[in-house]
XYZ file of C-alpha atoms in Angstrom:
695
model
C -27.474 -51.982 -19.339
C -31.523 -51.597 -18.817
C -33.128 -50.274 -16.050
C -34.225 -52.127 -12.827
C -37.735 -51.288 -11.222
C -37.966 -48.271 -9.542
C -40.469 -49.450 -6.820
C -38.195 -52.859 -6.173
C -34.932 -50.578 -5.914
C -36.504 -47.822 -3.765
C -37.976 -50.592 -1.092
C -34.269 -51.368 -0.363
C -33.966 -48.073 1.731
C -31.333 -45.506 2.170
C -28.717 -47.604 4.691
C -25.612 -48.237 3.681
C -25.654 -52.048 3.179
C -22.368 -53.120 4.334
C -21.031 -51.621 7.313
C -17.727 -53.539 7.287
C -17.091 -51.533 3.780
C -18.477 -48.462 5.457
C -16.164 -48.680 8.370
C -13.044 -49.571 5.734
C -13.872 -46.237 3.620
C -13.970 -44.277 7.104
C -10.074 -45.129 7.990
C -7.144 -43.538 6.827
C -6.322 -44.045 2.982
C -3.517 -45.989 3.625
C -5.099 -48.317 6.083
C -8.550 -48.682 3.678
C -8.635 -52.320 2.453
C -10.315 -51.439 -0.643
C -9.542 -48.780 -2.895
C -12.289 -47.968 -5.287
C -11.983 -46.758 -8.630
C -13.818 -43.434 -9.435
C -15.817 -42.427 -12.128
C -17.002 -39.060 -12.297
C -19.146 -38.747 -14.930
C -20.907 -34.782 -15.622
C -23.614 -34.089 -18.554
C -23.523 -30.484 -19.875
C -26.649 -28.295 -19.564
C -29.100 -31.428 -18.499
C -32.528 -30.700 -17.193
C -33.395 -33.409 -14.918
C -36.716 -33.654 -16.232
C -34.911 -34.447 -19.267
C -34.630 -37.835 -17.776
C -36.714 -41.032 -18.068
C -36.787 -41.756 -14.083
C -37.639 -37.710 -13.290
C -39.124 -36.387 -15.853
C -40.800 -40.221 -17.221
C -41.712 -38.668 -20.892
C -37.685 -38.959 -22.367
C -35.906 -42.516 -22.919
C -32.402 -42.915 -21.320
C -32.590 -46.497 -19.844
C -28.547 -46.265 -19.491
C -28.942 -43.336 -17.020
C -32.217 -44.768 -15.345
C -30.337 -48.072 -14.535
C -27.284 -46.570 -12.787
C -29.921 -44.513 -10.828
C -31.901 -47.403 -9.939
C -29.049 -49.051 -8.600
C -27.588 -45.967 -6.563
C -28.943 -43.415 -4.479
C -30.491 -40.306 -6.294
C -31.413 -36.947 -5.583
C -33.303 -36.079 -8.428
C -33.266 -32.462 -7.753
C -29.991 -31.495 -6.749
C -28.573 -27.760 -7.352
C -26.000 -26.224 -8.991
C -24.251 -22.866 -7.771
C -24.318 -21.133 -10.974
C -25.488 -21.798 -14.459
C -22.579 -21.904 -16.537
C -20.190 -24.418 -17.621
C -16.580 -24.060 -15.962
C -18.126 -21.845 -12.999
C -20.276 -25.170 -11.902
C -17.222 -27.797 -12.888
C -14.582 -25.459 -10.587
C -17.334 -25.829 -7.708
C -17.344 -29.538 -8.458
C -14.001 -30.288 -7.937
C -13.231 -27.425 -5.077
C -16.467 -27.698 -2.840
C -16.326 -23.912 -3.542
C -18.983 -21.296 -4.591
C -17.636 -19.686 -7.392
C -17.420 -16.392 -5.607
C -15.102 -18.121 -3.393
C -12.673 -19.794 -6.059
C -13.350 -16.888 -8.216
C -14.720 -18.192 -11.666
C -17.461 -16.215 -11.780
C -17.932 -16.707 -15.719
C -16.749 -18.952 -18.863
C -13.353 -18.162 -20.503
C -11.838 -16.964 -16.752
C -9.005 -19.150 -15.443
C -8.893 -21.309 -12.353
C -6.011 -20.198 -10.185
C -3.516 -22.202 -8.284
C -5.041 -21.127 -4.788
C -7.685 -24.008 -4.044
C -7.116 -27.501 -3.546
C -9.040 -29.830 -5.679
C -10.501 -33.189 -5.391
C -8.331 -34.584 -8.516
C -5.381 -33.160 -6.416
C -6.166 -34.884 -3.540
C -6.856 -38.017 -5.262
C -3.435 -38.068 -6.935
C -1.876 -37.197 -3.761
C -3.243 -40.161 -2.556
C -2.295 -42.743 -5.068
C -5.177 -42.927 -7.656
C -4.390 -42.371 -11.123
C -6.243 -39.907 -12.724
C -7.736 -38.819 -15.850
C -10.556 -36.566 -17.478
C -12.210 -36.778 -20.453
C -13.824 -33.244 -21.483
C -15.959 -32.541 -24.737
C -16.563 -29.125 -24.716
C -14.332 -26.112 -25.126
C -15.297 -23.888 -21.678
C -13.266 -26.790 -20.029
C -10.411 -26.975 -22.108
C -7.066 -26.957 -20.170
C -6.458 -23.186 -21.129
C -8.164 -22.968 -18.235
C -6.653 -24.393 -15.348
C -9.021 -27.589 -14.210
C -6.787 -29.973 -15.394
C -4.377 -29.343 -11.931
C -4.206 -32.879 -10.380
C -4.824 -35.185 -13.590
C -1.971 -37.427 -14.818
C -3.928 -37.369 -18.285
C -6.005 -33.876 -18.929
C -7.738 -35.057 -22.406
C -9.382 -32.311 -24.309
C -8.795 -33.125 -27.838
C -11.980 -31.198 -29.784
C -12.545 -31.446 -33.362
C -12.890 -28.531 -35.695
C -16.484 -28.368 -36.281
C -19.151 -26.302 -38.630
C -18.884 -22.391 -37.661
C -16.318 -22.727 -35.338
C -18.112 -25.144 -33.029
C -15.794 -27.369 -31.104
C -17.069 -29.794 -29.263
C -16.458 -33.896 -29.112
C -19.359 -36.171 -29.832
C -20.551 -37.858 -26.626
C -19.540 -41.162 -28.178
C -16.001 -40.323 -29.414
C -14.809 -39.298 -25.542
C -16.411 -42.762 -24.284
C -14.235 -44.207 -26.492
C -11.261 -42.347 -25.439
C -12.046 -42.731 -21.616
C -12.198 -46.656 -22.322
C -8.959 -46.421 -24.216
C -7.181 -45.083 -21.072
C -8.895 -46.981 -18.823
C -8.040 -50.634 -19.924
C -4.731 -49.679 -19.727
C -4.903 -47.533 -16.764
C -3.051 -48.453 -12.917
C -5.719 -49.289 -10.576
C -6.829 -47.553 -8.654
C -8.080 -44.623 -11.003
C -10.105 -41.677 -10.982
C -11.841 -40.753 -14.469
C -13.639 -37.602 -14.999
C -15.966 -37.771 -18.260
C -17.905 -34.907 -19.342
C -20.412 -34.586 -21.806
C -21.690 -31.554 -23.966
C -24.160 -32.644 -26.286
C -27.247 -31.595 -24.965
C -25.701 -27.657 -24.966
C -26.772 -25.458 -27.532
C -27.013 -26.455 -30.766
C -29.504 -29.263 -30.564
C -27.898 -31.593 -33.413
C -28.089 -34.996 -32.299
C -27.791 -37.646 -34.898
C -30.980 -37.885 -37.099
C -32.280 -41.128 -35.231
C -32.098 -39.432 -32.051
C -34.512 -36.128 -33.264
C -37.356 -36.566 -31.343
C -41.120 -34.005 -32.332
C -41.801 -30.659 -30.614
C -39.766 -27.615 -29.551
C -37.915 -30.091 -27.206
C -37.333 -33.147 -29.531
C -33.701 -32.181 -30.662
C -32.538 -31.278 -27.336
C -34.320 -34.109 -25.681
C -32.786 -36.352 -28.651
C -28.969 -34.795 -27.247
C -29.730 -36.497 -24.179
C -31.164 -39.756 -25.178
C -27.621 -39.912 -27.731
C -25.532 -39.101 -24.996
C -27.267 -42.138 -22.749
C -26.609 -44.288 -24.939
C -22.647 -43.044 -24.452
C -22.898 -43.790 -21.579
C -23.996 -47.309 -21.601
C -21.382 -48.021 -23.736
C -18.855 -46.770 -20.991
C -20.250 -48.750 -18.904
C -20.410 -51.769 -20.461
C -17.077 -51.636 -21.683
C -15.401 -51.139 -18.040
C -13.421 -54.173 -16.841
C -16.093 -56.704 -14.685
C -14.112 -55.906 -12.011
C -14.400 -51.664 -11.843
C -18.532 -52.365 -12.816
C -18.579 -54.463 -9.482
C -16.855 -51.842 -6.974
C -16.345 -48.712 -8.610
C -17.829 -45.505 -7.010
C -20.100 -43.668 -9.892
C -21.349 -40.596 -9.406
C -23.088 -38.969 -12.605
C -24.648 -34.948 -12.151
C -24.793 -32.278 -14.436
C -23.172 -28.708 -14.520
C -26.633 -26.555 -14.843
C -29.730 -27.264 -16.861
C -31.652 -25.490 -19.756
C -34.497 -23.070 -19.863
C -35.918 -24.105 -22.861
C -38.520 -21.008 -22.717
C -38.957 -20.981 -19.073
C -39.682 -18.065 -17.589
C -38.517 -16.158 -21.148
C -35.034 -17.709 -21.293
C -34.049 -20.091 -24.012
C -30.950 -21.398 -22.774
C -29.117 -20.856 -19.333
C -26.856 -18.009 -17.689
C -29.429 -15.257 -17.842
C -31.620 -15.844 -14.703
C -31.349 -18.463 -11.288
C -34.830 -20.041 -11.496
C -35.254 -24.023 -11.200
C -34.967 -24.389 -14.576
C -31.188 -23.875 -15.088
C -30.487 -24.664 -11.091
C -31.791 -27.816 -10.584
C -29.489 -30.899 -11.743
C -29.750 -34.769 -11.254
C -27.423 -36.754 -8.794
C -26.652 -40.038 -8.762
C -23.966 -41.927 -6.337
C -23.597 -45.455 -7.285
C -21.501 -48.137 -5.249
C -22.394 -51.904 -5.113
C -22.374 -53.193 -1.769
C -21.606 -49.532 -0.092
C -24.385 -47.663 -1.585
C -27.967 -48.752 -0.678
C -30.774 -47.724 -3.629
C -32.562 -44.878 -2.306
C -33.788 -41.473 -3.141
C -34.010 -38.027 -1.001
C -35.776 -34.558 -1.852
C -33.032 -32.849 -0.082
C -31.669 -30.053 -2.277
C -28.052 -31.659 -2.388
C -24.955 -29.025 -3.901
C -22.824 -29.658 -6.577
C -20.276 -28.262 -4.181
C -20.986 -31.630 -1.757
C -19.614 -33.529 -4.302
C -15.659 -33.616 -3.623
C -16.600 -33.751 0.313
C -18.844 -36.797 -0.154
C -16.142 -38.605 -2.361
C -13.292 -37.610 0.149
C -15.329 -39.156 2.664
C -16.310 -42.434 0.838
C -12.778 -43.122 0.199
C -11.004 -42.568 3.857
C -9.355 -39.276 2.822
C -9.644 -35.858 4.860
C -11.924 -33.628 3.570
C -10.878 -30.427 1.707
C -10.376 -27.325 3.979
C -12.848 -24.433 4.606
C -14.800 -25.584 1.635
C -18.534 -24.729 1.103
C -19.771 -27.845 1.210
C -20.811 -30.814 3.269
C -20.198 -34.594 2.794
C -23.852 -36.596 2.091
C -22.938 -39.643 3.458
C -25.316 -39.197 6.234
C -27.704 -38.524 3.734
C -26.687 -41.536 1.959
C -27.249 -43.554 5.467
C -30.903 -42.588 5.590
C -30.538 -39.585 7.694
C -33.057 -36.506 6.961
C -31.008 -34.066 8.697
C -31.327 -31.123 7.018
C -28.281 -29.761 4.229
C -27.190 -26.202 4.565
C -28.676 -23.633 2.477
C -27.699 -23.259 -1.305
C -25.862 -20.231 -2.434
C -26.753 -19.531 -5.811
C -25.624 -16.733 -8.318
C -25.361 -15.355 -11.855
C -22.919 -12.615 -12.704
C -23.696 -12.621 -16.427
C -26.540 -10.072 -16.644
C -23.875 -7.587 -15.085
C -20.693 -8.950 -17.108
C -22.321 -8.916 -20.367
C -25.001 -6.470 -20.314
C -24.548 -4.316 -16.908
C -27.511 -5.241 -15.585
C -28.134 -6.413 -12.258
C -26.400 -9.504 -11.406
C -28.633 -12.151 -9.474
C -28.315 -14.147 -6.434
C -30.012 -16.138 -4.394
C -30.188 -18.662 -1.540
C -32.790 -21.797 -1.212
C -33.721 -23.648 2.257
C -35.849 -26.510 2.261
C -38.702 -25.503 0.198
C -37.774 -21.793 -0.111
C -36.013 -19.612 -2.303
C -35.308 -15.974 -2.282
C -34.147 -14.517 -5.089
C -31.909 -10.892 -4.435
C -32.853 -8.694 -7.632
C -33.705 -5.132 -7.803
C -37.062 -6.637 -7.347
C -36.864 -9.825 -5.239
C -38.827 -12.793 -5.762
C -39.838 -15.196 -2.542
C -40.826 -18.445 -3.993
C -42.089 -21.858 -1.870
C -40.721 -24.540 -4.069
C -43.002 -27.279 -2.398
C -46.515 -25.945 -3.473
C -44.495 -23.536 -6.617
C -41.981 -25.529 -8.439
C -42.271 -23.623 -11.400
C -41.798 -20.454 -9.269
C -44.943 -18.554 -10.929
C -46.303 -16.919 -7.731
C -44.064 -14.556 -6.147
C -44.680 -14.109 -2.034
C -42.409 -11.524 -1.442
C -45.167 -9.338 -0.401
C -47.176 -11.982 1.637
C -43.987 -13.543 3.231
C -42.195 -10.818 4.950
C -40.921 -12.896 7.978
C -39.236 -15.624 5.620
C -38.043 -12.957 2.969
C -36.111 -11.192 6.293
C -35.122 -15.067 7.330
C -33.536 -16.019 4.130
C -32.027 -12.920 3.548
C -30.029 -12.645 6.763
C -28.735 -16.099 5.626
C -28.175 -14.866 2.033
C -26.031 -12.155 3.663
C -24.454 -14.610 6.269
C -23.478 -16.671 2.981
C -21.512 -13.697 1.603
C -19.666 -12.803 4.908
C -16.451 -14.620 3.057
C -14.272 -12.300 1.067
C -14.909 -13.249 -2.596
C -11.782 -14.379 -4.665
C -10.484 -12.432 -7.592
C -10.789 -13.888 -10.674
C -8.206 -14.371 -13.567
C -8.810 -13.747 -17.063
C -6.219 -15.404 -19.204
C -7.897 -16.090 -22.826
C -6.196 -15.486 -26.233
C -7.713 -14.423 -29.476
C -8.888 -18.211 -30.372
C -10.138 -18.828 -27.571
C -12.498 -15.775 -26.924
C -13.443 -16.476 -30.520
C -14.556 -19.814 -29.270
C -16.430 -18.980 -26.304
C -18.315 -16.626 -28.326
C -19.046 -19.393 -31.010
C -21.211 -21.063 -28.093
C -22.932 -18.030 -27.185
C -21.007 -16.949 -24.312
C -20.416 -13.089 -25.402
C -18.024 -11.165 -23.551
C -17.188 -14.206 -21.985
C -13.857 -14.059 -19.310
C -14.962 -10.535 -18.656
C -14.849 -9.536 -14.796
C -16.496 -6.131 -15.008
C -15.275 -5.448 -11.319
C -17.865 -4.934 -8.339
C -21.418 -4.373 -9.489
C -22.909 -0.929 -8.545
C -26.176 -0.468 -6.929
C -29.597 0.615 -8.800
C -28.724 -0.937 -12.078
C -31.622 -2.593 -13.883
C -33.680 -5.707 -12.740
C -33.083 -8.327 -15.546
C -36.546 -9.242 -15.385
C -37.278 -5.856 -16.948
C -34.379 -6.162 -19.792
C -36.122 -9.611 -21.559
C -36.822 -7.595 -24.900
C -33.666 -5.896 -25.518
C -31.727 -9.095 -24.118
C -33.597 -11.060 -27.393
C -32.664 -8.085 -29.485
C -29.362 -7.961 -28.408
C -28.713 -11.829 -28.834
C -30.357 -11.551 -32.285
C -27.836 -9.055 -33.152
C -24.948 -11.066 -32.146
C -26.431 -13.905 -34.263
C -26.637 -11.468 -37.450
C -22.848 -10.430 -36.377
C -21.919 -13.959 -36.238
C -23.358 -14.793 -39.942
C -21.646 -11.880 -41.003
C -24.419 -9.802 -41.662
C -22.905 -6.543 -40.286
C -25.382 -4.039 -41.614
C -28.622 -5.542 -40.191
C -26.446 -6.481 -36.913
C -25.972 -2.537 -36.162
C -29.317 -1.799 -37.230
C -30.391 -3.957 -34.548
C -27.909 -2.776 -31.850
C -28.843 0.810 -32.765
C -32.366 0.022 -31.627
C -30.914 -0.884 -27.993
C -29.205 2.245 -27.752
C -31.820 4.672 -28.702
C -33.359 2.657 -25.434
C -30.057 2.316 -23.753
C -27.839 4.968 -25.332
C -24.719 3.615 -22.796
C -25.325 0.032 -23.616
C -21.710 -0.990 -23.163
C -22.796 -4.358 -24.814
C -24.215 -2.507 -28.071
C -21.394 -0.199 -28.068
C -19.150 -2.786 -27.996
C -20.731 -5.403 -30.836
C -21.886 -2.709 -33.040
C -18.507 -1.602 -33.040
C -16.891 -4.760 -33.754
C -19.819 -5.307 -36.786
C -18.651 -1.696 -38.035
C -14.943 -2.778 -37.846
C -15.669 -5.941 -39.769
C -17.624 -4.338 -42.137
C -14.943 -1.750 -43.211
C -15.910 1.134 -41.411
C -13.069 1.885 -39.130
C -13.700 5.458 -38.930
C -17.469 4.879 -37.069
C -15.955 1.671 -35.229
C -13.362 3.877 -33.386
C -16.063 6.322 -32.026
C -18.254 3.328 -30.376
C -15.383 1.277 -29.101
C -14.060 4.791 -27.956
C -17.087 4.973 -25.891
C -16.982 1.459 -25.173
C -13.871 1.403 -23.402
C -14.852 4.452 -21.310
C -18.118 2.522 -20.121
C -16.070 -0.630 -19.634
C -12.448 -0.170 -18.789
C -11.613 -3.407 -17.992
C -13.006 -5.006 -21.087
C -10.058 -6.521 -22.489
C -12.073 -7.298 -25.554
C -12.958 -3.687 -26.033
C -9.312 -2.746 -26.090
C -8.458 -5.128 -28.399
C -10.733 -4.180 -31.146
C -10.785 -0.537 -30.077
C -6.698 -0.604 -30.958
C -7.368 -3.000 -33.954
C -9.626 0.233 -35.655
C -7.050 2.711 -34.727
C -4.238 1.037 -36.483
C -6.542 0.492 -39.623
C -7.393 4.516 -39.245
C -3.263 4.917 -39.519
C -3.609 5.521 -35.830
C -0.617 3.352 -34.215
C 0.259 5.636 -31.296
C -3.186 5.637 -29.821
C -3.822 1.890 -30.803
C -0.574 1.032 -28.880
C -2.234 2.598 -25.946
C -4.809 0.480 -26.314
C -2.732 -2.788 -27.164
C -0.923 -2.030 -23.778
C -4.254 -1.962 -21.712
C -4.673 -5.629 -22.963
C -1.878 -7.006 -21.846
C -2.287 -5.573 -18.384
C -5.659 -7.461 -18.521
C -4.613 -10.729 -20.161
C -0.832 -10.842 -19.484
C -0.703 -14.473 -21.622
C -2.664 -13.154 -24.705
C 0.444 -13.369 -26.905
C -1.460 -12.023 -29.763
C -1.865 -8.405 -27.984
C 1.981 -8.276 -27.090
C 2.950 -9.136 -30.961
C 0.067 -6.170 -31.996
C 2.186 -3.834 -28.968
C 5.323 -4.692 -30.945
C 3.949 -3.617 -34.547
C 2.094 -0.839 -33.467
C 5.339 0.574 -31.512
C 7.613 -0.490 -34.825
C 5.188 2.116 -36.520
C 4.721 4.917 -33.923
C 8.813 5.403 -33.994
C 8.946 3.923 -30.580
C 11.685 0.897 -30.666
C 12.278 0.174 -27.494
C 8.786 -0.797 -26.685
C 8.706 -2.827 -29.677
C 11.873 -4.584 -28.683
C 9.965 -5.566 -25.268
C 6.607 -6.480 -26.658
C 7.699 -8.842 -29.041
C 9.890 -10.387 -26.404
C 6.415 -10.674 -24.390
C 4.775 -12.099 -27.333
C 7.829 -15.228 -27.733
C 7.706 -15.884 -23.880
C 4.282 -17.145 -24.334
C 4.706 -18.433 -27.652
C 8.221 -19.566 -28.037
C 7.608 -21.850 -31.299
C 5.692 -18.864 -33.270
C 7.270 -18.335 -36.484
C 5.713 -15.202 -36.983
C 6.390 -14.146 -33.515
C 9.987 -15.396 -33.498
C 10.334 -13.265 -36.670
C 8.934 -10.154 -35.208
C 11.276 -10.093 -32.397
C 14.287 -10.880 -34.607
C 13.423 -7.505 -36.566
C 13.386 -5.683 -33.453
C 16.667 -7.134 -32.162
C 18.175 -6.208 -35.467
C 16.554 -2.783 -35.066
C 18.109 -2.349 -31.759
C 21.553 -3.571 -32.797
C 21.485 -6.872 -30.936
C 22.143 -9.218 -34.429
C 23.529 -11.843 -32.703
C 20.038 -12.241 -30.527
C 18.422 -11.616 -33.729
C 20.267 -14.163 -35.765
C 19.943 -16.927 -33.531
C 16.140 -16.185 -33.072
C 16.189 -16.243 -36.964
C 17.724 -19.366 -36.754
C 15.065 -20.481 -34.706
C 12.821 -19.540 -37.118
C 14.508 -21.932 -39.947
C 14.177 -24.883 -37.359
C 10.680 -24.619 -36.917
C 9.508 -24.289 -40.724
C 10.399 -25.521 -44.367
C 13.135 -24.250 -46.207
C 10.741 -23.065 -48.614
C 8.659 -21.217 -46.273
C 11.259 -19.081 -44.591
C 10.868 -15.850 -45.870
C 13.589 -14.080 -44.268
C 16.914 -14.980 -46.196
C 17.495 -11.413 -46.766
C 17.441 -10.286 -43.629
C 19.696 -13.245 -42.099
C 22.073 -12.599 -44.953
C 22.349 -9.162 -44.193
C 23.462 -9.541 -40.901
C 25.661 -12.319 -40.999
C 27.197 -9.108 -43.368
C 26.569 -6.606 -41.245
C 28.945 -8.757 -38.600
C 31.438 -9.800 -41.144
C 30.417 -13.372 -41.488
C 30.675 -13.095 -45.225
C 30.950 -16.716 -46.006
C 27.893 -17.393 -44.038
C 26.213 -14.294 -45.511
C 26.723 -15.184 -49.412
C 23.829 -18.222 -49.408
C 21.619 -16.390 -47.498
C 21.660 -13.142 -49.697
C 21.724 -14.928 -52.841
C 18.215 -16.826 -51.695
C 16.739 -13.780 -51.289
C 13.799 -13.549 -53.284
C 11.500 -10.413 -54.466
C 9.122 -9.247 -52.206
C 10.879 -10.000 -49.410
C 11.423 -6.351 -47.600
C 15.227 -6.339 -47.740
C 15.373 -8.204 -51.258
C 17.209 -4.892 -52.619
C 19.689 -4.547 -49.841
C 20.517 -8.033 -50.066
C 21.291 -7.916 -53.474
C 23.473 -5.032 -53.149
C 25.602 -6.652 -50.423
C 26.102 -9.915 -52.630
C 27.051 -7.614 -55.045
C 29.760 -5.970 -52.992
C 30.847 -9.575 -51.728
C 31.405 -11.143 -55.374
C 33.020 -7.717 -56.221
C 35.147 -7.962 -53.152
C 36.204 -11.801 -54.189
C 36.822 -10.770 -57.679
C 33.860 -12.099 -59.300
C 32.961 -9.494 -61.587
C 29.921 -11.027 -63.750
C 27.628 -12.637 -60.713
C 28.537 -9.081 -59.036
C 27.505 -7.043 -62.091
C 24.330 -9.382 -61.989
C 23.327 -8.615 -58.878
C 23.878 -5.257 -58.660
C 21.227 -5.044 -61.636
C 18.662 -6.938 -59.773
C 19.335 -4.058 -56.521
C 18.972 -1.761 -58.811
C 15.777 -2.703 -60.795
C 14.232 -3.437 -57.111
C 15.020 0.014 -55.724
C 16.515 2.526 -58.203
C 17.377 4.910 -55.049
C 20.188 2.878 -54.126
C 22.076 4.103 -57.249
C 24.070 6.520 -55.006
C 24.993 4.129 -52.798
C 26.210 2.290 -55.712
C 28.041 5.115 -56.570
C 30.013 5.839 -53.505
C 31.149 2.244 -53.115
C 34.588 2.337 -53.963
C 33.886 -1.986 -54.978
C 30.766 -0.976 -56.751
C 30.982 2.096 -58.822
C 33.484 0.599 -61.969
C 30.149 -1.522 -62.161
C 28.152 1.287 -62.703
C 30.476 2.473 -65.428
C 31.356 -0.363 -67.032
C 29.469 -1.387 -70.691
C 26.571 -3.284 -70.331
């Protein structure tokens, strides 16, 4: 695929060139004569100026060719500069405050209808191929997809991403066997940090590696397009966009999420359908929330109800009617650092950023947002603030934080420290993120040291922040974790206790504090914080398991049994959790349930890996099932918790059967493992003679 001449494509205008096809698309889906295949391509962390047809400084021929053949919005906007919330907005037509996903690591609920569900219900076969961990099915965007491929290889230092060429191969393999019409979402993650394209794609300068990632993704898109069946290329509706941009140092931001300047809030948007959408371009700030209603109108399906987005079909016909104001936000400064969140409204060439020190920019004359006009244009500021307030009249949804221990670790490895937190509503009077850039950089440097295992150095950097901001919940939490990982559990307890007081709904803080309390021999206090984790993250199996362990150690068998049941409900095939539940059941006297769960463990692990032979044999013996008990009692191995008791019970069974030699051997092993059992043996009529017999 090679780019066509821009001038020639632009001259074709912005009209829909086939009126009959457009009319068919507007009919109800059952009456529509043509139901096109649909291809949605999202490129993570893509600045518009990284594309050749926009920035003219990078070589992206495949994307440029699509753009030349389609209708282009070179400066569309995203409502949020984070991967999962932005994609949730693409799929629902809702801004994050309304669909409830404000941060990576939160979970998309079942309340809002999605583009995939609408298409699936209308007969499209649906599939998604995602390349980055924030979009794994764990977080809920798989709704409406017949096939959701989130296969991610384990990478260096815990990174989990699938490179663009592998994602393309997976998508093409599915498409070639799929029933038509199909809707396929292909997500490429490569431009996201770290920027490590294949060596041949590296370029010079500070942005060379990032631009190389974009070029590598472009090659994968060329392979995707060329690999489509010819009829799909001829009639498919293709939408290409990004979830957000990348700052690359603009406004002192290296990556994305912290500010809401256009460096991270503008994205390219291209729509292509041969014979239906004429090539053209609009400077309008189309929004990611407009994608779902646009696709649904183009294929003749009803629009999603009560959404924030609008259909762009008027723009595609060449109309220049204004689009609604774009509502933008980032909660990251509040969720991560305890500073003010940011929100903005953008209309035409004006943009108001609502911050403790508000900012007003005229984007037409100042696209880099360098000249704050808040003092010179009070009328514009008032007008935009009224629009901003109007955008927030509908109530915000409540996010669901449902992540497990591995999920948090993976998100943190991607730079999303504290991901998944909700932190509640931000109070007034918080610091402006612009005034905390130096502290933010120090915190991020400390986090990098922590991830590198340089714990003492990390603590020193976090301490520098705490000298300036003693209640920095980020510094308290992460320094507490650094102390914990370096073996200084007592000191960790102090900091993590302060962290939970400042941020009582931060599950990660309660988790770390509970861990520290366990290591300092305080299981009762630890159980309190494990309970908080299960309240905040009820699907986090490790938290239920750890609560069960703490309850056992603190002498609360009832809570231990309940907690281990909760863990197994979440991970019914986890042999460690099943074993812990069986032990809690045995302690509670529910032997039949304990035996059943140990049998489930045996079905999962190999015979050599089953380490509960002693317990299983004792449970059988305790219930008079000596024939079933004996083989397991014999298989008990030194090191198993009940080994000595198992050998003592085996000695009883052998003695009762008149097998004196094996009984004596089993008794000797029992006493060697635990000499305190001699009194029990001496009081047992079957075993006492064996003690008195000459050796």
